[in-house]
Amino acid sequence: MSIYILGIESSCDDTSAAVIKDRKILANFIANQTVHKDFGGVVPELASRAHQQNIIPVIDKALRTANINKKQLNAVAFTNGPGLLGSLLVGASFAKAFSLALDIPLIEVNHMHAHILALFIEDEQHKKHPTFPFLCLTVSGGHTQIMLVRDYFDMEVIGQTIDDAAGEAFDKAAKIMGLPYPGGPLIDKFAREGNPKAYSFPHPNIPNLDFSFSGLKTSILYFLRDELEKDPEFIEKNKTDLCASIQHTIVDILMRKVKKAVKETGIKQVAIAGGVSANSGLRNALLSMEESHDWLVYIPKFEYCTDNAAMIAITGYFKYQQEQFAGQEVTPYTRYNQKR
Ligand code: KG4
Ligand code: ZN
């Protein structure tokens, strides 16, 4: 018999609901929040208020599109962390009440693990899934990790950022250039027209498999400050080259450590996940390793890269099979926790 799960995501500024039937997504809706645009970043209090407004309409839309009655649901899965506490509480409270009212199991989901498990969603155009063990570069607005994935719920962080996340590096660079938040997708868009070798920015010298991006932000800031003194139009005139060069540097910093991880572990199955895995430069860099270095590479479908509830629903599906259910006492957590 098929298993139907409702997935709910509300960890940051996107309210999302999805319905999954086994490993196939029947519906996946995201309400983006526009209230943060004027502030150059997510304002936590505004985010939780917007989640309160969006959550019921988004879930209602997902259930209608999936064309199922809520009584058919086998379980409800929700993001329990990491994320913004006020935002997480909206999804968690709804999921708890829904599970009580329908008398179905409640499943808590780790947002970072869900980004990775999105690779297992079955889709007509996307039939290639990794087998265990594999490495996953998980890159989002809040995290940058190299994960050794031994099984669905056996993942080990073998490298991570010591300061900013890769998405943050994109967003902060964009902000310095006067681009609106979130700037990552815009840098990607302008980079397509520019020369990635036009400007060079220093690479950090960080040991092991760890990353650092705060130095890059500072070097971009000082470089642009000096150039703008000479020519106030410098950014406008060189926008595409600047974006291409910044993107090239971030992708290079990421790929160097992924190559090191492959060398050290001997694992040649490599995936990317998280919002920054939507980046065309990173996707191409990984794909090129398939041909040049014999890697087997896995990239989530574009719509499952940035925050979405489909990834929460697929994680819920795997947890349902293992009967990993949560009690009503479960509470959200803000920081990444490998054990949950
Ligand atoms: O995973 P995600 O949607 O949210 C978090 O869990 O943080 O990731 C959001 C991050 C933002 O920093 C955004 O700028 C970045 O992913 N991002 C991109 C692209 N699309 C989203 N960065 C570079 N290129 C993109 N195409
Ligand atoms: Zn995310």
Tab-separated table of C-alpha atoms and ligand atoms in Angstrom:
chain	number	residue	atom	x	y	z
A	1	MET	CA	0.000	0.000	0.000
A	2	SER	CA	1.218	3.488	-0.785
A	3	ILE	CA	2.400	5.845	1.923
A	4	TYR	CA	1.251	9.482	1.874
A	5	ILE	CA	3.161	12.076	3.874
A	6	LEU	CA	2.597	15.798	4.316
A	7	GLY	CA	5.904	17.713	4.561
A	8	ILE	CA	6.169	21.188	6.095
A	9	GLU	CA	9.166	23.525	5.836
A	10	SER	CA	9.379	26.833	7.715
A	11	SER	CA	12.982	27.110	8.918
A	12	CYS	CA	13.861	30.474	7.383
A	13	ASP	CA	11.858	32.724	5.058
A	14	ASP	CA	10.022	30.238	2.835
A	15	THR	CA	6.768	28.607	3.920
A	16	SER	CA	6.401	25.366	2.023
A	17	ALA	CA	4.117	22.333	2.019
A	18	ALA	CA	4.414	19.155	-0.034
A	19	VAL	CA	2.596	15.861	-0.364
A	20	ILE	CA	4.547	12.752	-1.257
A	21	LYS	CA	3.224	9.357	-2.335
A	22	ASP	CA	6.022	6.912	-1.589
A	23	ARG	CA	9.008	8.614	-3.274
A	24	LYS	CA	7.027	10.665	-5.801
A	25	ILE	CA	6.006	14.270	-5.167
A	26	LEU	CA	2.300	14.953	-5.781
A	27	ALA	CA	2.436	18.641	-4.799
A	28	ASN	CA	5.080	21.098	-3.600
A	29	PHE	CA	4.207	24.738	-2.922
A	30	ILE	CA	6.391	27.529	-1.632
A	31	ALA	CA	5.237	30.923	-0.399
A	32	ASN	CA	8.249	33.239	-0.665
A	33	GLN	CA	8.372	36.186	1.689
A	34	THR	CA	8.943	39.562	0.088
A	35	VAL	CA	8.852	41.609	3.323
A	36	HIS	CA	12.625	41.205	3.809
A	37	LYS	CA	13.685	42.830	0.522
A	38	ASP	CA	14.084	46.331	1.974
A	39	PHE	CA	16.232	45.077	4.841
A	40	GLY	CA	18.998	43.299	2.889
A	41	GLY	CA	18.452	40.045	4.790
A	42	VAL	CA	15.859	37.973	6.631
A	43	VAL	CA	14.260	39.747	9.614
A	44	PRO	CA	13.364	36.894	12.022
A	45	GLU	CA	10.281	38.509	13.565
A	46	LEU	CA	8.826	39.386	10.151
A	47	ALA	CA	9.597	35.865	8.928
A	48	SER	CA	7.608	34.181	11.700
A	49	ARG	CA	4.661	36.530	11.194
A	50	ALA	CA	4.623	35.781	7.462
A	51	HIS	CA	4.791	32.026	8.174
A	52	GLN	CA	1.690	32.397	10.374
A	53	GLN	CA	-0.148	34.005	7.471
A	54	ASN	CA	1.073	31.582	4.823
A	55	ILE	CA	1.045	28.197	6.467
A	56	ILE	CA	-2.626	27.243	6.222
A	57	PRO	CA	-3.147	28.472	2.619
A	58	VAL	CA	0.046	26.688	1.477
A	59	ILE	CA	-0.903	23.382	3.120
A	60	ASP	CA	-4.445	23.647	1.817
A	61	LYS	CA	-3.132	24.238	-1.710
A	62	ALA	CA	-0.749	21.263	-1.472
A	63	LEU	CA	-3.500	18.898	-0.313
A	64	ARG	CA	-5.892	20.114	-3.025
A	65	THR	CA	-3.281	19.773	-5.770
A	66	ALA	CA	-2.293	16.309	-4.581
A	67	ASN	CA	-6.004	15.575	-4.748
A	68	ILE	CA	-6.100	13.703	-1.504
A	69	ASN	CA	-8.178	13.955	1.629
A	70	LYS	CA	-6.166	14.724	4.765
A	71	LYS	CA	-7.531	11.499	6.270
A	72	GLN	CA	-5.465	9.575	3.702
A	73	LEU	CA	-2.210	10.922	5.160
A	74	ASN	CA	-0.044	8.388	6.969
A	75	ALA	CA	2.092	10.966	8.788
A	76	VAL	CA	3.093	14.615	8.986
A	77	ALA	CA	6.779	15.583	8.746
A	78	PHE	CA	8.148	19.010	9.642
A	79	THR	CA	11.501	20.798	9.833
A	80	ASN	CA	12.545	20.863	13.470
A	81	GLY	CA	15.936	22.584	12.922
A	82	PRO	CA	18.345	24.111	12.271
A	83	GLY	CA	16.801	27.480	11.526
A	84	LEU	CA	15.236	30.573	13.056
A	85	LEU	CA	13.361	29.656	16.227
A	86	GLY	CA	10.268	31.777	15.600
A	87	SER	CA	9.991	30.439	12.049
A	88	LEU	CA	10.496	26.809	13.098
A	89	LEU	CA	7.865	27.126	15.835
A	90	VAL	CA	5.164	27.960	13.292
A	91	GLY	CA	5.719	24.747	11.300
A	92	ALA	CA	6.298	22.634	14.420
A	93	SER	CA	3.127	23.872	16.149
A	94	PHE	CA	1.020	23.271	13.069
A	95	ALA	CA	2.475	19.780	12.553
A	96	LYS	CA	1.891	18.806	16.192
A	97	ALA	CA	-1.721	19.956	16.135
A	98	PHE	CA	-2.315	18.255	12.775
A	99	SER	CA	-0.854	14.976	14.018
A	100	LEU	CA	-2.989	15.079	17.177
A	101	ALA	CA	-6.173	15.980	15.317
A	102	LEU	CA	-5.740	13.254	12.684
A	103	ASP	CA	-4.141	10.770	15.063
A	104	ILE	CA	-1.222	10.149	12.715
A	105	PRO	CA	2.504	9.963	13.532
A	106	LEU	CA	4.588	13.114	13.835
A	107	ILE	CA	8.034	13.081	12.193
A	108	GLU	CA	10.745	15.639	12.963
A	109	VAL	CA	13.189	16.392	10.160
A	110	ASN	CA	16.696	17.853	10.181
A	111	HIS	CA	16.716	20.522	7.451
A	112	MET	CA	20.323	19.836	6.360
A	113	HIS	CA	19.760	16.079	6.101
A	114	ALA	CA	16.596	16.789	4.110
A	115	HIS	CA	18.568	18.836	1.555
A	116	ILE	CA	20.656	15.703	0.953
A	117	LEU	CA	17.741	13.253	0.918
A	118	ALA	CA	16.085	15.376	-1.813
A	119	LEU	CA	18.493	13.466	-4.082
A	120	PHE	CA	16.252	10.393	-3.597
A	121	ILE	CA	13.001	11.947	-4.834
A	122	GLU	CA	11.694	9.922	-7.770
A	123	ASP	CA	10.858	11.903	-10.835
A	124	GLU	CA	10.252	11.090	-14.488
A	125	GLN	CA	13.155	13.303	-15.602
A	126	HIS	CA	15.383	12.492	-12.693
A	127	LYS	CA	16.067	8.819	-12.288
A	128	LYS	CA	19.673	8.833	-11.135
A	129	HIS	CA	20.099	8.424	-7.381
A	130	PRO	CA	23.285	7.876	-5.354
A	131	THR	CA	24.061	4.638	-3.558
A	132	PHE	CA	25.782	4.503	-0.168
A	133	PRO	CA	28.353	5.614	0.739
A	134	PHE	CA	28.625	8.943	-1.053
A	135	LEU	CA	29.993	12.407	-0.342
A	136	CYS	CA	27.714	15.425	-0.377
A	137	LEU	CA	28.719	19.060	-0.451
A	138	THR	CA	25.793	20.708	1.324
A	139	VAL	CA	25.815	24.425	0.654
A	140	SER	CA	23.103	26.793	1.801
A	141	GLY	CA	22.596	30.246	3.243
A	142	GLY	CA	23.499	29.110	6.735
A	143	HIS	CA	25.699	26.023	6.268
A	144	THR	CA	28.584	24.666	4.238
A	145	GLN	CA	29.422	21.061	4.986
A	146	ILE	CA	31.073	18.089	3.347
A	147	MET	CA	29.045	15.153	4.502
A	148	LEU	CA	30.025	11.485	4.383
A	149	VAL	CA	26.647	9.818	3.852
A	150	ARG	CA	26.723	6.160	4.891
A	151	ASP	CA	22.969	5.654	4.995
A	152	TYR	CA	19.744	7.701	5.028
A	153	PHE	CA	20.262	8.597	8.673
A	154	ASP	CA	23.952	7.898	9.107
A	155	MET	CA	25.749	11.050	8.007
A	156	GLU	CA	29.009	12.502	9.279
A	157	VAL	CA	30.261	16.059	8.789
A	158	ILE	CA	33.876	15.671	7.616
A	159	GLY	CA	34.411	19.331	6.706
A	160	GLN	CA	32.601	22.601	7.354
A	161	THR	CA	32.950	26.342	7.271
A	162	ILE	CA	34.658	28.029	10.183
A	163	ASP	CA	32.869	31.333	9.505
A	164	ASP	CA	30.451	32.327	6.702
A	165	ALA	CA	28.486	29.808	4.641
A	166	ALA	CA	28.893	29.695	0.843
A	167	GLY	CA	25.401	31.158	0.323
A	168	GLU	CA	26.270	33.931	2.745
A	169	ALA	CA	29.433	34.636	0.731
A	170	PHE	CA	27.313	35.006	-2.422
A	171	ASP	CA	24.737	37.166	-0.634
A	172	LYS	CA	27.296	39.397	1.096
A	173	ALA	CA	29.282	39.912	-2.116
A	174	ALA	CA	26.031	40.851	-3.862
A	175	LYS	CA	25.151	43.282	-1.074
A	176	ILE	CA	28.562	44.978	-1.379
A	177	MET	CA	27.796	45.376	-5.089
A	178	GLY	CA	24.432	46.945	-4.273
A	179	LEU	CA	22.363	43.972	-5.476
A	180	PRO	CA	19.143	43.075	-3.592
A	181	TYR	CA	18.790	40.134	-1.172
A	182	PRO	CA	19.205	37.232	-1.767
A	183	GLY	CA	22.000	38.046	-4.185
A	184	GLY	CA	23.195	34.485	-4.910
A	185	PRO	CA	20.827	33.870	-7.843
A	186	LEU	CA	21.596	37.346	-9.252
A	187	ILE	CA	25.355	36.789	-9.161
A	188	ASP	CA	24.709	33.509	-10.999
A	189	LYS	CA	22.609	35.330	-13.614
A	190	PHE	CA	25.162	38.117	-14.302
A	191	ALA	CA	28.098	35.680	-14.134
A	192	ARG	CA	26.830	33.903	-17.247
A	193	GLU	CA	27.763	36.971	-19.314
A	194	GLY	CA	31.095	37.733	-17.653
A	195	ASN	CA	34.717	36.660	-17.661
A	196	PRO	CA	35.510	34.480	-14.607
A	197	LYS	CA	39.204	35.326	-14.853
A	198	ALA	CA	38.743	39.127	-15.060
A	199	TYR	CA	39.596	39.651	-11.379
A	200	SER	CA	41.286	37.354	-8.937
A	201	PHE	CA	40.500	37.124	-5.257
A	202	PRO	CA	42.639	35.292	-2.695
A	203	HIS	CA	41.898	31.724	-1.621
A	204	PRO	CA	41.880	31.022	2.128
A	205	ASN	CA	44.484	28.704	3.564
A	206	ILE	CA	42.405	26.526	5.867
A	207	PRO	CA	43.541	23.063	7.000
A	208	ASN	CA	41.717	19.750	6.592
A	209	LEU	CA	38.378	19.755	4.787
A	210	ASP	CA	37.164	22.999	6.326
A	211	PHE	CA	36.213	26.221	4.556
A	212	SER	CA	36.402	29.933	5.235
A	213	PHE	CA	34.640	32.700	3.323
A	214	SER	CA	34.983	35.764	5.536
A	215	GLY	CA	38.339	36.755	3.999
A	216	LEU	CA	36.843	36.735	0.512
A	217	LYS	CA	34.113	39.131	1.613
A	218	THR	CA	36.729	41.505	3.067
A	219	SER	CA	38.919	41.371	-0.034
A	220	ILE	CA	35.929	42.133	-2.295
A	221	LEU	CA	34.992	45.030	-0.010
A	222	TYR	CA	38.487	46.590	-0.103
A	223	PHE	CA	38.955	45.930	-3.817
A	224	LEU	CA	35.679	47.661	-4.696
A	225	ARG	CA	36.319	50.521	-2.268
A	226	ASP	CA	39.644	51.254	-4.039
A	227	GLU	CA	38.208	50.911	-7.542
A	228	LEU	CA	35.173	53.072	-6.737
A	229	GLU	CA	37.487	55.838	-5.553
A	230	LYS	CA	39.051	55.879	-9.027
A	231	ASP	CA	35.773	55.420	-10.903
A	232	PRO	CA	32.378	55.727	-9.141
A	233	GLU	CA	30.790	53.745	-11.996
A	234	PHE	CA	33.192	50.811	-11.622
A	235	ILE	CA	30.616	48.281	-10.397
A	236	GLU	CA	28.003	49.197	-12.972
A	237	LYS	CA	30.535	49.062	-15.837
A	238	ASN	CA	32.024	45.724	-14.771
A	239	LYS	CA	29.067	43.971	-13.165
A	240	THR	CA	29.160	40.793	-15.231
A	241	ASP	CA	32.939	40.321	-14.926
A	242	LEU	CA	32.790	40.982	-11.186
A	243	CYS	CA	29.974	38.450	-10.705
A	244	ALA	CA	31.730	35.855	-12.854
A	245	SER	CA	35.006	36.307	-10.949
A	246	ILE	CA	33.358	36.156	-7.516
A	247	GLN	CA	31.371	33.054	-8.486
A	248	HIS	CA	34.466	31.429	-9.945
A	249	THR	CA	36.373	32.013	-6.691
A	250	ILE	CA	33.603	30.615	-4.458
A	251	VAL	CA	33.144	27.555	-6.677
A	252	ASP	CA	36.900	27.001	-6.748
A	253	ILE	CA	37.177	27.177	-2.946
A	254	LEU	CA	34.362	24.617	-2.663
A	255	MET	CA	35.635	22.272	-5.373
A	256	ARG	CA	39.212	22.164	-4.032
A	257	LYS	CA	37.962	20.741	-0.744
A	258	VAL	CA	35.575	18.329	-2.425
A	259	LYS	CA	38.492	16.995	-4.518
A	260	LYS	CA	40.519	16.631	-1.322
A	261	ALA	CA	37.643	14.744	0.330
A	262	VAL	CA	37.424	12.341	-2.616
A	263	LYS	CA	41.168	11.730	-2.393
A	264	GLU	CA	41.107	11.128	1.346
A	265	THR	CA	38.034	8.883	1.477
A	266	GLY	CA	38.436	7.143	-1.880
A	267	ILE	CA	34.705	7.721	-2.460
A	268	LYS	CA	34.013	8.864	-6.008
A	269	GLN	CA	30.251	9.239	-5.755
A	270	VAL	CA	29.768	12.945	-5.146
A	271	ALA	CA	26.592	14.970	-4.723
A	272	ILE	CA	25.708	18.588	-4.040
A	273	ALA	CA	22.672	19.847	-2.148
A	274	GLY	CA	21.236	23.019	-0.605
A	275	GLY	CA	20.400	26.415	-2.066
A	276	VAL	CA	23.836	27.055	-3.570
A	277	SER	CA	23.620	23.756	-5.491
A	278	ALA	CA	21.268	25.716	-7.779
A	279	ASN	CA	24.333	27.695	-8.892
A	280	SER	CA	25.195	27.017	-12.533
A	281	GLY	CA	28.947	27.442	-11.963
A	282	LEU	CA	28.971	24.854	-9.187
A	283	ARG	CA	26.741	22.446	-11.108
A	284	ASN	CA	29.017	22.684	-14.164
A	285	ALA	CA	32.186	22.322	-12.090
A	286	LEU	CA	30.839	19.123	-10.537
A	287	LEU	CA	29.575	17.757	-13.841
A	288	SER	CA	32.963	18.313	-15.449
A	289	MET	CA	34.523	16.002	-12.830
A	290	GLU	CA	32.374	13.188	-14.158
A	291	GLU	CA	34.223	13.274	-17.445
A	292	SER	CA	37.687	14.315	-16.318
A	293	HIS	CA	38.004	12.340	-13.073
A	294	ASP	CA	35.601	9.455	-13.424
A	295	TRP	CA	33.358	10.619	-10.593
A	296	LEU	CA	29.690	9.680	-10.402
A	297	VAL	CA	27.960	12.971	-9.681
A	298	TYR	CA	24.460	13.718	-8.396
A	299	ILE	CA	22.663	17.049	-8.471
A	300	PRO	CA	19.129	17.571	-7.145
A	301	LYS	CA	16.461	18.746	-9.531
A	302	PHE	CA	16.625	22.550	-9.651
A	303	GLU	CA	13.365	23.086	-7.714
A	304	TYR	CA	14.576	20.871	-4.860
A	305	CYS	CA	17.863	22.775	-4.335
A	306	THR	CA	16.596	25.831	-2.465
A	307	ASP	CA	14.314	25.435	0.543
A	308	ASN	CA	11.212	23.363	-0.152
A	309	ALA	CA	8.915	20.925	1.607
A	310	ALA	CA	9.376	18.104	-0.925
A	311	MET	CA	12.721	17.362	0.736
A	312	ILE	CA	11.003	17.282	4.138
A	313	ALA	CA	8.375	14.896	2.790
A	314	ILE	CA	10.932	12.449	1.305
A	315	THR	CA	12.854	12.470	4.600
A	316	GLY	CA	9.534	11.842	6.354
A	317	TYR	CA	8.967	8.883	4.050
A	318	PHE	CA	12.276	7.247	4.983
A	319	LYS	CA	11.706	7.948	8.684
A	320	TYR	CA	8.172	6.532	8.436
A	321	GLN	CA	9.566	3.292	7.068
A	322	GLN	CA	11.926	3.060	10.040
A	323	GLU	CA	9.159	4.139	12.451
A	324	GLN	CA	11.242	7.069	13.641
A	325	PHE	CA	8.397	9.055	15.150
A	326	ALA	CA	8.483	12.072	17.441
A	327	GLY	CA	6.411	12.801	20.543
A	328	GLN	CA	4.442	15.972	21.217
A	329	GLU	CA	7.205	17.147	23.564
A	330	VAL	CA	9.701	17.594	20.694
A	331	THR	CA	10.989	21.179	20.405
A	332	PRO	CA	12.794	23.014	17.556
A	333	TYR	CA	16.540	23.641	17.684
A	334	THR	CA	18.417	26.486	15.999
A	335	ARG	CA	21.847	24.918	15.416
A	336	TYR	CA	22.815	21.918	13.304
A	337	ASN	CA	22.644	18.701	15.280
A	338	GLN	CA	24.148	15.612	13.691
A	339	LYS	CA	22.196	13.206	15.903
A	340	ARG	CA	18.633	14.266	15.058
B	1	KG4	O1	19.059	26.154	1.161
B	1	KG4	P1	18.575	27.532	1.029
B	1	KG4	O2	17.374	27.801	0.150
B	1	KG4	O3	18.244	28.160	2.425
B	1	KG4	C1	18.982	27.848	3.566
B	1	KG4	O4	18.775	26.758	4.117
B	1	KG4	O5	19.857	28.690	3.893
B	1	KG4	O6	19.814	28.404	0.512
B	1	KG4	C2	19.681	29.768	0.315
B	1	KG4	C3	21.002	30.289	-0.188
B	1	KG4	C4	21.048	31.801	-0.286
B	1	KG4	O7	22.257	32.251	0.270
B	1	KG4	C5	20.997	32.047	-1.789
B	1	KG4	O8	21.636	33.228	-2.199
B	1	KG4	C6	21.729	30.836	-2.309
B	1	KG4	O9	21.268	29.777	-1.508
B	1	KG4	N1	21.412	30.560	-3.714
B	1	KG4	C7	22.320	30.700	-4.715
B	1	KG4	C8	21.641	30.381	-5.919
B	1	KG4	N2	20.345	30.080	-5.612
B	1	KG4	C9	20.234	30.197	-4.251
B	1	KG4	N3	23.620	31.033	-4.689
B	1	KG4	C10	24.277	31.066	-5.855
B	1	KG4	N4	23.696	30.801	-7.049
B	1	KG4	C11	22.392	30.441	-7.131
B	1	KG4	N5	21.840	30.170	-8.309
B	2	ZN	ZN	18.076	25.169	3.240
